[in-house]
Structures are given as structure tokens and as C-alpha cells.
């Protein structure tokens, strides 16, 4: 009795198939065990120049060519190979931009000045805002007049002096939002000032700056890796 039970348990390990209405069924779940293949670990960097150096020095190590450089967005680039014999790709490198970026919204007077001098490329828009803010102080009384299209700010200094300043509704700026190896894209920002003197900046280009940044990154790689691209070893894409 015990022997028969043991034989029954052993028989449970056997895979049995059944043909039902022309289809083949198994009474066990079959799992394919993939063969082990050594693959490179993805390396993360913060600059486009690092990607160029890595590709130039390690391209000959890869048998599966071409290698693709894809501009995922204005702050991310990924590098990977084409398919191998197992129909798999190797993810090689990833570049993630570590510049501060831009934050929509209001900021206090002092914070606005610090950001304009440290988080934006110099230009007429920055000069205009710094000049506008220089006419205001935390000790000044500030009154705003807004008709929905343009805005006027009245800065009262002392007792008698009053200055009425016409505020531009849109200002062209180049905040640091993408990799520093390419030119920072210019876009328009809505400028608002509240009664407390806080400065509001809001993106007003519908995100088109990201397309400009991606095109600049693509052009950067096509220039730096021109020989490899021409030889068909590298494909740059968005």
C-alpha cells in the first residue's frame, strides 16, 4: 500500500498532455528557463559630453550595431544597442540633466533677484526684470493696476515720490532647463506682480521650449559623433 502511494506521488511529477478538440493541454505549467547571458549594467551620467566620451571609447566593444542615442526629453538621453540573436537590446547609458530647472509661480522679491542672477542665462529679459525690481524695495508701498492685458505698478518711495511703471505682460527668458552643453532655449513667460511685491513667472509657450531643446541635443550628438553617424555605427533620434 505504501509502495503504491509512493509510486503515485512520483507519477505526479510526470508531465501529461491531453488532446481536446484539436488543442493540446498539459497538466503542468511549463516555464522556459532563459539562458544566462552577461549583459552590461546601465551607467548613469549627468552630461552630454560624458555620453560622447563613453561611446567613442567603448563602441568597438559592442557587436550589435548600430548603437542608438535617443533624446527622450529635454532632460534625459538614453543609449542602447540594436537587437542581438536573442532579440534583446542592451541598455548602455543614461544621461539625466542635473541643472535646477524652472518653477512656475510667485516668489518673494529677494528670491526673485537671486533666481534671475543664478538660474537664467543673461539677456534683455533678465536685464528688464532686474531693472524693474530695482525700482521697488521691501520698504516701498506697492500698488498694482491690472486690466487683464497689461499691468501697472505704482512704487511709492518716502512721502512724495511716486513712480508709475508699465509692466510688460510677457518677457522672453532663458532659464537653465536642459543640458549645459547646448544653448538654453528662449521662451516667453507671463509676468505678474502682486500687491505685496511678489514676482510671478509662468511659462507661456505651451512647452515648445522642450522641442527646441531636444533638437539642440540631437544636433549636438550629430556634430560630436559625425564620423560614427556617417559610418552607420551610431543612430541619433528623438
Short mmCIF file of C-alpha atoms in Angstrom, two decimals, residues 31-199:
data_model
loop_
_atom_site.label_atom_id
_atom_site.label_comp_id
_atom_site.label_asym_id
_atom_site.label_seq_id
_atom_site.Cartn_x
_atom_site.Cartn_y
_atom_site.Cartn_z
CA UNK A 31 8.26 27.65 -17.69
CA UNK A 32 11.09 28.39 -20.11
CA UNK A 33 14.40 28.92 -18.35
CA UNK A 34 16.28 31.63 -20.19
CA UNK A 35 19.99 31.02 -20.72
CA UNK A 36 22.30 33.28 -18.74
CA UNK A 37 23.93 35.97 -20.87
CA UNK A 38 26.32 38.53 -19.44
CA UNK A 39 24.99 42.00 -20.15
CA UNK A 40 26.41 45.43 -19.32
CA UNK A 41 24.93 47.39 -16.43
CA UNK A 42 23.40 50.72 -17.36
CA UNK A 43 25.65 53.65 -16.45
CA UNK A 44 24.02 56.95 -15.45
CA UNK A 45 25.78 60.28 -16.08
CA UNK A 46 24.75 63.93 -15.89
CA UNK A 47 26.23 65.46 -19.06
CA UNK A 48 26.09 65.03 -22.82
CA UNK A 49 29.88 65.20 -23.03
CA UNK A 50 30.10 62.08 -20.85
CA UNK A 51 27.90 60.18 -23.33
CA UNK A 52 30.17 61.23 -26.21
CA UNK A 53 33.30 60.05 -24.37
CA UNK A 54 31.73 56.73 -23.38
CA UNK A 55 30.51 55.99 -26.90
CA UNK A 56 33.83 56.87 -28.50
CA UNK A 57 35.85 54.71 -26.10
CA UNK A 58 33.55 51.69 -25.85
CA UNK A 59 31.81 51.48 -29.22
CA UNK A 60 34.22 48.82 -30.53
CA UNK A 61 33.29 46.54 -27.62
CA UNK A 62 29.77 46.02 -28.94
CA UNK A 63 28.96 43.51 -31.66
CA UNK A 64 25.33 44.59 -32.05
CA UNK A 65 25.49 47.74 -34.14
CA UNK A 66 24.23 50.35 -34.66
CA UNK A 67 24.05 51.91 -31.21
CA UNK A 68 21.05 54.22 -30.79
CA UNK A 69 21.18 57.55 -28.95
CA UNK A 70 17.64 58.64 -28.17
CA UNK A 71 16.74 62.10 -26.84
CA UNK A 72 13.85 61.13 -24.58
CA UNK A 73 13.10 64.67 -23.41
CA UNK A 74 14.86 67.95 -22.66
CA UNK A 75 16.49 66.44 -19.56
CA UNK A 76 17.05 62.76 -20.44
CA UNK A 77 19.08 60.86 -23.05
CA UNK A 78 19.26 57.07 -23.32
CA UNK A 79 21.74 54.93 -25.26
CA UNK A 80 21.06 51.31 -26.26
CA UNK A 81 22.07 48.69 -28.83
CA UNK A 82 20.08 47.08 -31.59
CA UNK A 83 18.66 43.54 -31.23
CA UNK A 84 21.01 40.62 -30.63
CA UNK A 85 20.47 36.94 -31.52
CA UNK A 86 18.04 36.60 -28.61
CA UNK A 87 16.02 39.63 -29.81
CA UNK A 88 17.13 41.64 -26.78
CA UNK A 89 18.68 45.10 -26.52
CA UNK A 90 21.41 46.23 -24.13
CA UNK A 91 20.68 49.45 -22.24
CA UNK A 92 24.12 51.09 -22.07
CA UNK A 93 24.00 54.66 -20.74
CA UNK A 94 21.53 57.24 -19.47
CA UNK A 95 22.16 60.98 -19.15
CA UNK A 96 19.98 62.87 -16.68
CA UNK A 97 20.26 66.65 -16.56
CA UNK A 98 21.02 67.99 -13.08
CA UNK A 99 20.50 71.72 -13.67
CA UNK A 100 17.92 73.34 -11.36
CA UNK A 101 15.11 73.77 -13.89
CA UNK A 102 12.29 76.31 -13.63
CA UNK A 103 9.38 76.54 -11.19
CA UNK A 104 6.13 78.29 -12.12
CA UNK A 105 4.60 80.59 -9.54
CA UNK A 106 5.20 83.57 -7.30
CA UNK A 107 8.42 84.16 -5.41
CA UNK A 108 9.41 86.84 -2.92
CA UNK A 109 11.30 89.94 -4.00
CA UNK A 110 14.75 88.83 -2.79
CA UNK A 111 14.29 85.28 -4.06
CA UNK A 112 13.31 86.60 -7.50
CA UNK A 113 16.52 88.63 -7.74
CA UNK A 114 18.65 85.66 -6.67
CA UNK A 115 16.99 83.35 -9.21
CA UNK A 116 17.31 85.87 -12.05
CA UNK A 117 21.05 86.18 -11.43
CA UNK A 118 21.74 82.47 -10.88
CA UNK A 119 19.16 80.37 -12.74
CA UNK A 120 18.76 82.31 -16.01
CA UNK A 121 21.10 82.99 -18.92
CA UNK A 122 21.93 86.71 -19.19
CA UNK A 123 19.85 88.62 -21.73
CA UNK A 124 17.49 91.55 -22.31
CA UNK A 125 14.64 89.85 -20.44
CA UNK A 126 16.73 89.36 -17.31
CA UNK A 127 18.03 92.95 -17.55
CA UNK A 128 14.46 94.26 -17.84
CA UNK A 129 13.26 92.35 -14.78
CA UNK A 130 16.26 93.35 -12.68
CA UNK A 131 15.71 96.98 -13.65
CA UNK A 132 12.01 96.71 -12.80
CA UNK A 133 12.72 95.14 -9.42
CA UNK A 134 15.40 97.73 -8.67
CA UNK A 135 12.66 100.39 -8.67
CA UNK A 136 10.88 98.51 -5.91
CA UNK A 137 12.04 97.82 -2.39
CA UNK A 138 10.62 95.99 0.58
CA UNK A 139 10.16 99.36 2.26
CA UNK A 140 8.22 100.83 -0.68
CA UNK A 141 4.47 100.78 -0.85
CA UNK A 142 3.39 98.92 -3.98
CA UNK A 143 0.04 99.24 -5.75
CA UNK A 144 -0.85 97.30 -8.87
CA UNK A 145 -3.39 98.17 -11.57
CA UNK A 146 -4.44 95.35 -13.86
CA UNK A 147 -6.79 95.45 -16.87
CA UNK A 148 -6.31 91.79 -17.77
CA UNK A 149 -3.89 92.53 -20.59
CA UNK A 150 -1.20 94.75 -19.10
CA UNK A 151 -0.27 95.69 -15.60
CA UNK A 152 0.94 98.90 -13.96
CA UNK A 153 2.87 99.08 -10.72
CA UNK A 154 2.97 102.22 -8.57
CA UNK A 155 6.00 102.22 -6.26
CA UNK A 156 5.78 104.86 -3.51
CA UNK A 157 9.12 105.88 -2.04
CA UNK A 158 9.15 108.12 1.01
CA UNK A 159 6.25 110.57 1.17
CA UNK A 160 6.23 112.48 -2.11
CA UNK A 161 7.95 110.46 -4.82
CA UNK A 162 5.75 108.15 -6.91
CA UNK A 163 6.77 106.21 -9.99
CA UNK A 164 4.21 104.61 -12.32
CA UNK A 165 5.79 101.74 -14.23
CA UNK A 166 4.23 99.90 -17.19
CA UNK A 167 4.88 96.18 -16.79
CA UNK A 168 5.33 94.04 -19.88
CA UNK A 169 2.81 91.19 -19.83
CA UNK A 170 5.30 88.77 -21.47
CA UNK A 171 9.05 88.56 -21.08
CA UNK A 172 11.47 86.41 -23.11
CA UNK A 173 13.84 84.48 -20.81
CA UNK A 174 16.34 81.61 -20.97
CA UNK A 175 16.20 79.71 -17.67
CA UNK A 176 18.57 76.79 -17.19
CA UNK A 177 16.26 73.88 -18.01
CA UNK A 178 18.30 71.50 -20.17
CA UNK A 179 21.87 70.22 -20.53
CA UNK A 180 24.53 72.93 -20.28
CA UNK A 181 26.36 71.69 -23.40
CA UNK A 182 23.60 73.16 -25.58
CA UNK A 183 22.13 76.66 -25.75
CA UNK A 184 19.30 77.19 -23.30
CA UNK A 185 16.06 77.63 -25.29
CA UNK A 186 14.35 81.00 -25.08
CA UNK A 187 10.64 81.14 -24.37
CA UNK A 188 8.07 83.66 -23.24
CA UNK A 189 6.88 83.96 -19.65
CA UNK A 190 3.85 85.69 -18.22
CA UNK A 191 4.97 88.27 -15.67
CA UNK A 192 2.73 89.13 -12.72
CA UNK A 193 3.33 91.30 -9.66
CA UNK A 194 1.02 91.21 -6.66
CA UNK A 195 0.30 93.92 -4.08
CA UNK A 196 2.94 92.51 -1.72
CA UNK A 197 5.68 92.90 -4.33
CA UNK A 198 5.97 89.18 -5.07
CA UNK A 199 7.09 88.32 -8.59
#
